[in-house]
Short mmCIF file of C-alpha atoms in Angstrom, two decimals:
data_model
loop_
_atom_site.label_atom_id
_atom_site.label_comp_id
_atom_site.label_asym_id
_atom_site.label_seq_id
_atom_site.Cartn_x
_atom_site.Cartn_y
_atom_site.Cartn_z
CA UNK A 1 2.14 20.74 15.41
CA UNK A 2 3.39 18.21 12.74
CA UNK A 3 6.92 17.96 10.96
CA UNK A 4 8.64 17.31 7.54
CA UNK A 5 12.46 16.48 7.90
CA UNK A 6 14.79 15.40 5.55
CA UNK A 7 17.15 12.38 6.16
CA UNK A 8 20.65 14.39 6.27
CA UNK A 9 20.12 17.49 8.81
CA UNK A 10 17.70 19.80 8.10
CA UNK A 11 14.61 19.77 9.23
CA UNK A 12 11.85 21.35 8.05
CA UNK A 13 8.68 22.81 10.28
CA UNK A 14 5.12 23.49 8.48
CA UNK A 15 1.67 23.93 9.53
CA UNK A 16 0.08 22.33 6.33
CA UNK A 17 2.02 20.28 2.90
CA UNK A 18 5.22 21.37 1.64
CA UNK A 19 5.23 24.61 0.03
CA UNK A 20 6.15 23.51 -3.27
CA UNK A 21 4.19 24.29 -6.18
CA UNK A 22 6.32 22.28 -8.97
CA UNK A 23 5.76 19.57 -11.33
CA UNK A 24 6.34 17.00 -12.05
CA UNK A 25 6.33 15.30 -9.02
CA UNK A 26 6.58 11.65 -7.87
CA UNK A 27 5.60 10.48 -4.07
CA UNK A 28 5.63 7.08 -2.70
CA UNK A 29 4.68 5.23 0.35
CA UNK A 30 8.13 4.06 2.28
CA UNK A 31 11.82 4.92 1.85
CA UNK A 32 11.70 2.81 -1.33
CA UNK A 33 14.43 5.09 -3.35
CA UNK A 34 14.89 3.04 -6.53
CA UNK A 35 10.77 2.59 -7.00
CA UNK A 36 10.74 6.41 -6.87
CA UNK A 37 13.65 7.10 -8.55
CA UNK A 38 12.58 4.62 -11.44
CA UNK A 39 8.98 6.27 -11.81
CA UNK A 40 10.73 10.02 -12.10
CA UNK A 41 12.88 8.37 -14.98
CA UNK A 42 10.59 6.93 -16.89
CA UNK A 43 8.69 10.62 -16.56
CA UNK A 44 11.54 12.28 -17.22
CA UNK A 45 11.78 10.11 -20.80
CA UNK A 46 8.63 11.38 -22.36
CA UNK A 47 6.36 8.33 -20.79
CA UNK A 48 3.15 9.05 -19.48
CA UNK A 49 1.70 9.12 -15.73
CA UNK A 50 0.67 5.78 -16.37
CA UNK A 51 4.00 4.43 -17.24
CA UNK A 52 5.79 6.11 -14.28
CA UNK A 53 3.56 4.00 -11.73
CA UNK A 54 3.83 1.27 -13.56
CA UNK A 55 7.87 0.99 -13.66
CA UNK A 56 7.89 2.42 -10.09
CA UNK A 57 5.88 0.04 -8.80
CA UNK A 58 7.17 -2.82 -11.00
CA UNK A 59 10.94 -2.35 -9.52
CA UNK A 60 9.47 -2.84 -6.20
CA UNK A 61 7.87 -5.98 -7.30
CA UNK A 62 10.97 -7.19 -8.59
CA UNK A 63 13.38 -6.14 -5.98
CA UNK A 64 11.24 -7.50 -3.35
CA UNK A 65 10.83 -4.19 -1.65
CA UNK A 66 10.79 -4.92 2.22
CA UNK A 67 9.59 -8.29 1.70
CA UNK A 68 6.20 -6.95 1.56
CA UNK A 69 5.86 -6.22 -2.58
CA UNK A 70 6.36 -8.73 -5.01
CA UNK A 71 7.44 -12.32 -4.97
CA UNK A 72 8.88 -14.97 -2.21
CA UNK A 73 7.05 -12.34 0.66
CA UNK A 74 3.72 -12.85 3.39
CA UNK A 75 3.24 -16.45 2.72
CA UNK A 76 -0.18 -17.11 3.47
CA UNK A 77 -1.51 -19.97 5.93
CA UNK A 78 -0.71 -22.10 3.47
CA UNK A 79 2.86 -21.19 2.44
CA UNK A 80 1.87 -19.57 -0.78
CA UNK A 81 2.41 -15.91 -1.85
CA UNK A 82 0.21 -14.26 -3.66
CA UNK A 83 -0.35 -10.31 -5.14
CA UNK A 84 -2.53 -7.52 -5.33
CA UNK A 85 -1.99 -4.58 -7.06
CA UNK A 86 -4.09 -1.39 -8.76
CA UNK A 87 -3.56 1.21 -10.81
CA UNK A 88 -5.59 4.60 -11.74
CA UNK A 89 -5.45 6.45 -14.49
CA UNK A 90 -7.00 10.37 -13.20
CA UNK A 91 -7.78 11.46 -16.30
CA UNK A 92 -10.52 8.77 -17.17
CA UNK A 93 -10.85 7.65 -13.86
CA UNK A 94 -10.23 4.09 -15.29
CA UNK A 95 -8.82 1.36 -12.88
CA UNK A 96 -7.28 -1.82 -13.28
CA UNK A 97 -6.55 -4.20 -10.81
CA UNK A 98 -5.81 -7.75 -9.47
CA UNK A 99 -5.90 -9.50 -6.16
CA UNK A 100 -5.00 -13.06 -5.16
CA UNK A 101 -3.15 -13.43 -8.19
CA UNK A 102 -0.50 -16.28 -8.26
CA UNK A 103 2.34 -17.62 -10.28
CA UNK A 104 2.65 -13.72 -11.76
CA UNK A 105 5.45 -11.78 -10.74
CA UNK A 106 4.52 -8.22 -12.65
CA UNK A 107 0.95 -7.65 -10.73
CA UNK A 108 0.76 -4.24 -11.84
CA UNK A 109 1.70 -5.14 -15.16
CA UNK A 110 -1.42 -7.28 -14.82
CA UNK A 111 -3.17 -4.69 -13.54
CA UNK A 112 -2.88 -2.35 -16.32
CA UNK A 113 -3.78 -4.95 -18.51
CA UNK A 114 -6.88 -5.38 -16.90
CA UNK A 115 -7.65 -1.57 -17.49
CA UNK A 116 -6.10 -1.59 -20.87
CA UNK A 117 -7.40 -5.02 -22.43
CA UNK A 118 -10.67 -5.19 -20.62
CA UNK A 119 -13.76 -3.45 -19.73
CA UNK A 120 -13.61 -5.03 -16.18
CA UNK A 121 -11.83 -3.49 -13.46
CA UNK A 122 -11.06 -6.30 -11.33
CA UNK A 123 -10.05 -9.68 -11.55
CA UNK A 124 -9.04 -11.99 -8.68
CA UNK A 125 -7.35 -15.70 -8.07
CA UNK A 126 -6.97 -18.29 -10.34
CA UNK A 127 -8.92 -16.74 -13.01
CA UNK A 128 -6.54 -13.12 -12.92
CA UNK A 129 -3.21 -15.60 -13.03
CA UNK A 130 -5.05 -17.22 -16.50
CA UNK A 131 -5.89 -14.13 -17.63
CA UNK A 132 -2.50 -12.73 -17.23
CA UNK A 133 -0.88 -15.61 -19.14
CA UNK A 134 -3.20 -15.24 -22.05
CA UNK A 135 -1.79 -11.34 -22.01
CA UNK A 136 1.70 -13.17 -21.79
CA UNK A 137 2.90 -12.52 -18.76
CA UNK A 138 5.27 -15.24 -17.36
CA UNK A 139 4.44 -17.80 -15.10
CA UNK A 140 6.80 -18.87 -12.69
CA UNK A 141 7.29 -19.92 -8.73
CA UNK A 142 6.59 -17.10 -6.25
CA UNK A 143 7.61 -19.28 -3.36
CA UNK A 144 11.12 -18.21 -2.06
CA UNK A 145 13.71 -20.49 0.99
CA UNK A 146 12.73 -17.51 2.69
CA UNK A 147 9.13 -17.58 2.26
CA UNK A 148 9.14 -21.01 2.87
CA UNK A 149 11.28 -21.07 5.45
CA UNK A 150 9.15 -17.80 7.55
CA UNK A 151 5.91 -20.54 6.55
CA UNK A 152 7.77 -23.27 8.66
CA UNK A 153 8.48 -21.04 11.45
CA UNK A 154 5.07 -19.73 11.60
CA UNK A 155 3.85 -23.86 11.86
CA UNK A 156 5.96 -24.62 14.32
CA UNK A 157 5.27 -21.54 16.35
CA UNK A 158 1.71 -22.96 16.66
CA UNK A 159 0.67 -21.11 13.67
CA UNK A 160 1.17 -17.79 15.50
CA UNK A 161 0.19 -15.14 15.31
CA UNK A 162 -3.02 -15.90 12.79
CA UNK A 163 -6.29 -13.75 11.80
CA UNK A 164 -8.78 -16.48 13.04
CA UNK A 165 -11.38 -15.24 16.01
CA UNK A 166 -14.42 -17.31 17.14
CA UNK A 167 -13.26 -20.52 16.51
CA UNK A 168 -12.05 -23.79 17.67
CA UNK A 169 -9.58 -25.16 18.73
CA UNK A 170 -8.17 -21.94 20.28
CA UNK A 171 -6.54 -19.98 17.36
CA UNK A 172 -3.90 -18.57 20.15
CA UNK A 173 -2.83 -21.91 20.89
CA UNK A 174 -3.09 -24.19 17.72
CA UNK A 175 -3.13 -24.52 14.54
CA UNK A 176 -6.44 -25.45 12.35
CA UNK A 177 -8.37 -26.75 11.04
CA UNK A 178 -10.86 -24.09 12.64
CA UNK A 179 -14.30 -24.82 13.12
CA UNK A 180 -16.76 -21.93 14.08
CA UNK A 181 -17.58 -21.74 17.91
CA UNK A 182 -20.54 -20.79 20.02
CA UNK A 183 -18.51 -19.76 22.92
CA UNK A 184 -17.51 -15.87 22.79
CA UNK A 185 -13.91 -14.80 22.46
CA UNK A 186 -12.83 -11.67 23.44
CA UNK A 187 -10.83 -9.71 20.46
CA UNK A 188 -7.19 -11.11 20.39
CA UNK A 189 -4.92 -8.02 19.66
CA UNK A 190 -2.32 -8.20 16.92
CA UNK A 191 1.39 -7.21 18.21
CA UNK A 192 2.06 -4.36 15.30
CA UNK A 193 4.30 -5.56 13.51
CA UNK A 194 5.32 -2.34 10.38
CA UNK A 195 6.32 -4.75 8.09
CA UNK A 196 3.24 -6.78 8.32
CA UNK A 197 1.25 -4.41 5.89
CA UNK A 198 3.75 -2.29 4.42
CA UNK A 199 2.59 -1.55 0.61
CA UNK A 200 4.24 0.70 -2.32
CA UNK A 201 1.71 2.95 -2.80
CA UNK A 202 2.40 5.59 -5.28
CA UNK A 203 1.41 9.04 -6.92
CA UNK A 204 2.26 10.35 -10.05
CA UNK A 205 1.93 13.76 -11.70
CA UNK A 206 3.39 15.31 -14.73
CA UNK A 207 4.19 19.03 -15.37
CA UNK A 208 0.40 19.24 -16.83
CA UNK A 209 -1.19 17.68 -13.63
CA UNK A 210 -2.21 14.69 -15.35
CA UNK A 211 -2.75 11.94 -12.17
CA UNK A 212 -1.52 8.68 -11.92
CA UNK A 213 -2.03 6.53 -8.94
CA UNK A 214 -1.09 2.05 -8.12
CA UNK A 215 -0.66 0.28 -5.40
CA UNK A 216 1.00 -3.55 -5.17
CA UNK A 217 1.83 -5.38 -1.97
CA UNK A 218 1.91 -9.27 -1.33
CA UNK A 219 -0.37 -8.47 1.59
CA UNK A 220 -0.63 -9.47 5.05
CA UNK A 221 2.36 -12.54 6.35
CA UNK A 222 0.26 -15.64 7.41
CA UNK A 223 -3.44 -14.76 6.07
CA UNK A 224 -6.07 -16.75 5.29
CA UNK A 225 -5.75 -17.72 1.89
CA UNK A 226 -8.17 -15.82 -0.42
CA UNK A 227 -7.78 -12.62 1.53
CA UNK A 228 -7.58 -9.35 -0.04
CA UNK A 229 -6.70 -6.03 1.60
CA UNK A 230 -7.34 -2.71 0.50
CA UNK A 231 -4.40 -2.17 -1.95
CA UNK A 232 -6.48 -3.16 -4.77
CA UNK A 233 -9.75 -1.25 -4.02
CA UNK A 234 -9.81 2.10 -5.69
CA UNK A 235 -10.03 4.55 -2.98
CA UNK A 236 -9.00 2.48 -0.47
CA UNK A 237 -5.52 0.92 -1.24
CA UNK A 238 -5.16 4.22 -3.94
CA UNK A 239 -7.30 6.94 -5.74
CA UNK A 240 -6.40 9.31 -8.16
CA UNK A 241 -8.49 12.26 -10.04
CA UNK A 242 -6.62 14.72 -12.82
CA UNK A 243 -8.85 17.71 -11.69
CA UNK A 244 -7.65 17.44 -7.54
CA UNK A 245 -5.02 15.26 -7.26
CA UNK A 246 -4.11 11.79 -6.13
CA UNK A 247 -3.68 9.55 -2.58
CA UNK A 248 -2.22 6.20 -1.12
CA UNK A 249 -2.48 4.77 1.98
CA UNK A 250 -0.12 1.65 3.98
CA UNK A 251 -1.06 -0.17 6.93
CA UNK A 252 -3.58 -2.69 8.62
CA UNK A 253 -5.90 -2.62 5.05
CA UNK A 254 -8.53 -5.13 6.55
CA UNK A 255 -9.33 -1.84 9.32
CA UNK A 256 -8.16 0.66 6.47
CA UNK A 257 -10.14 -0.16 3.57
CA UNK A 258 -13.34 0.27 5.50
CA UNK A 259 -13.25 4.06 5.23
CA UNK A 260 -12.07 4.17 1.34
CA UNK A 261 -9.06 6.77 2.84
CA UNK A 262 -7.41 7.66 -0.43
CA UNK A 263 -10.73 8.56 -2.01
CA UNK A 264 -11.76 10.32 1.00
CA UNK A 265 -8.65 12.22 1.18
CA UNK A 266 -9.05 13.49 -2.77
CA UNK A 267 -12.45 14.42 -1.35
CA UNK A 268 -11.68 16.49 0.76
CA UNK A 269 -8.41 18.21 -1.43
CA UNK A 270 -11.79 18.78 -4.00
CA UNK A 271 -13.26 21.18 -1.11
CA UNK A 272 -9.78 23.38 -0.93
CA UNK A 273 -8.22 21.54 2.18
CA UNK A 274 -4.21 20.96 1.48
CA UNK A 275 -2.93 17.93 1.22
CA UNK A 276 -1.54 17.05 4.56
CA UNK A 277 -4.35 18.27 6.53
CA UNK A 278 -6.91 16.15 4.10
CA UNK A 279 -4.41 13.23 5.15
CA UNK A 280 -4.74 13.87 8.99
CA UNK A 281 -8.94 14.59 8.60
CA UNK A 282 -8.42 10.86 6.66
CA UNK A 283 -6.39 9.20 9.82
CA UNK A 284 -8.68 11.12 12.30
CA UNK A 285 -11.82 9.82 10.87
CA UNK A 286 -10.30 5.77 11.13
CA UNK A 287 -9.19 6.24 14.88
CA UNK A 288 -12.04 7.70 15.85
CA UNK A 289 -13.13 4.12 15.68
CA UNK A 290 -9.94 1.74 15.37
CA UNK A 291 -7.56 4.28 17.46
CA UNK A 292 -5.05 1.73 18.04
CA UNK A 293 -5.22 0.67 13.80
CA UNK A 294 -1.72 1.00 11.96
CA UNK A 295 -1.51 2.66 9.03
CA UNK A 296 -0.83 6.05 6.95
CA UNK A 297 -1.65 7.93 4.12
CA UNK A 298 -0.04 10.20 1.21
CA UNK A 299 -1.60 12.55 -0.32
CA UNK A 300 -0.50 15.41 -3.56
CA UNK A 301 -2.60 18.10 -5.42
CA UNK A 302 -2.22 19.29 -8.81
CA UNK A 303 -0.07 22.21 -8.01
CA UNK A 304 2.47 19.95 -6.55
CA UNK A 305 1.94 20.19 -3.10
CA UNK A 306 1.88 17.61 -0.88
CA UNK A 307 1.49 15.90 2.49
CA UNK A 308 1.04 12.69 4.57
CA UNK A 309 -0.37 11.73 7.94
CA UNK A 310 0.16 8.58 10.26
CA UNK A 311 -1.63 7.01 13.15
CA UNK A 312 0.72 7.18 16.54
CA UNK A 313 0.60 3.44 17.90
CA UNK A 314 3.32 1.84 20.01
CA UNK A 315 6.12 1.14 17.73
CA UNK A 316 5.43 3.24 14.76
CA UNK A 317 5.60 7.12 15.41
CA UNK A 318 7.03 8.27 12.20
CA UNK A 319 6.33 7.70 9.09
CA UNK A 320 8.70 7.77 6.21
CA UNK A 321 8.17 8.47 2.06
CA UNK A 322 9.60 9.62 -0.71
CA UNK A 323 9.73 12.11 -2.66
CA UNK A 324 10.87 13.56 -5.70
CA UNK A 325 10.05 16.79 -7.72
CA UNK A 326 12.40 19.51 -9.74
CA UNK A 327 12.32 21.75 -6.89
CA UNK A 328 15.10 19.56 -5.70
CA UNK A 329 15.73 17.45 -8.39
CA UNK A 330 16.99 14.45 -6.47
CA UNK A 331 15.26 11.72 -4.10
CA UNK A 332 14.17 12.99 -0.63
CA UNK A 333 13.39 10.73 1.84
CA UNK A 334 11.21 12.31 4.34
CA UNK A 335 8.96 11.64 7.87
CA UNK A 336 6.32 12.86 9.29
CA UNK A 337 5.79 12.70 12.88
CA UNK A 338 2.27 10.75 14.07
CA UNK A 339 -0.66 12.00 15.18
#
């Protein structure tokens, strides 16, 4: 059995999603309140799906949510942060989104550009941070003291821990530059770390069950510059569809974005299955070949339920989101127990 409880004392048992049936309703990857509580706001004013991920999202990006979303977080080997972000629009199954973009602090401002000002869906590096500043978006430093600071503890840790494999000098030992090897290393595994690949990921849906979906995330602390994880990728990092419903998935996106998860998970809402059993099929599916990956998964249908699912590893056997819909008419944070 799997369990919903709520943050104050009650706890709440259920064999499938919540048994609410009301809209509008916002959920959101992590017990980031004020991202949540800014996206049922801007709802609440008239704006569109759209707008409520946006200004969700955007607050996390400015606020620095975990260190993980927006600026000054996950340095890179080189010291520099830079963002990804996506956002969906379920109606016209439009997408927008940006990866490896620097010197921007609004990436799903960007994002939405993209989808809005383009007929492109995707724009990465250099060429996304000129294309934002044409749209006039500001440019300014994303490097923090603290992100520089975590970058010169990371060197003089021996760049530890890295993502390199295969190469010399020994990538568990020293620092590059890496050349590739002929000698075979076994797999060096990552200590999970839960705030290594935390991302806002975030669902939308308006008393008409229009679908909203957008990710953003500064990605994974000390990665190889150029990298891009699955928060960006429509299905992967986020999917939504007006006619089914929406997902979002968190965790170890280089292992996560190999299975598309959020599309898969709307998939399988499309057959009938609720929403939190279509997010435990999604985290089944992954461990059935990465059983020791980190991550989780949200998941909402167009009568408001909803549901989420999360891979038991050592150090991470809960899961915690948010929620918000009239039903209660305030912020919930909730867990669900791993699988």
């Amino acid at each position: 059995m799997y369990s919903f409880f709520f943050f104050e004392t009650l706890r709440v048992s259920t064999t499938s999603s919540q048994a609410a049936t009301v809209l509008p309703l916002v959920i959101n990857t992590w017990p980031f309140q004020k991202a949540t509580e800014k996206a049922w706001d801007t709802l609440q004013s008239g704006a569109s799906v759209l707008d409520a991920v946006e200004k969700g999202c955007a607050l996390c990006e400015t606020e620095q949510c975990d260190g993980s979303v927006g600026y000054g977080g996950s340095p890179d080997e080189r010291g520099e942060t830079t963002l990804d972000a996506m956002v969906m629009n379920g109606d016209t199954m439009q997408v927008g989104a940006v990866a490896d973009l620097k010197r921007i602090k609004n990436a799903i401002g960007v994002a939405r550009a993209v989808m809005e000002h383009t007929r492109h869906t995707f724009l990465v590096g250099e060429s996304a941070s000129i294309f934002a500043e044409n749209m006039g978006f500001l440019a300014e430093d994303l490097t923090t003291h603290s992100s520089l600071a975590m970058h010169t503890k990371w060197l003089n840790e021996s760049c530890q821990p890295n993502f390199w494999e295969g190469v010399s000098p020994d990538p568990s030992k020293s620092c590059g530059p890496y050349k590739p090897t002929s000698v075979q290393q076994r797999w060096r595994k990552q200590i999970i770390n839960i705030h290594n690949h935390d991302t806002i990921g975030m669902i939308v849906i308006n008393k008409t069950g229009h679908v909203a979906a957008g990710t953003s995330t500064n990605g994974a602390k000390h990665k190889i510059p150029g990298r891009v994880g699955d928060s960006p990728i429509a299905g992967a990092g986020a999917y939504a569809d007006s006619t089914v419903g929406g997902a979002a998935a968190t965790g170890d996106g280089d292992v996560m974005m190999r299975f598309l998860p959020s599309y898969q998970a709307v998939e399988y809402m499309s057959s009938g299955i609720d929403p939190t059993t279509a997010c435990r099929k999604v985290i089944d599916r992954i461990k059935k070949y990465y059983p020791g990956f980190f991550g989780a998964v949200i998941c909402a249908n167009t009568t408001g339920g909803y549901g989420a699912a999360c891979n038991r590893v050592s150090g991470f056997d809960q899961f915690h989101f948010m929620v918000y819909n009239s039903a209660v008419n305030r912020p919930l944070q909730l867990a669900v127990d791993c699988i």
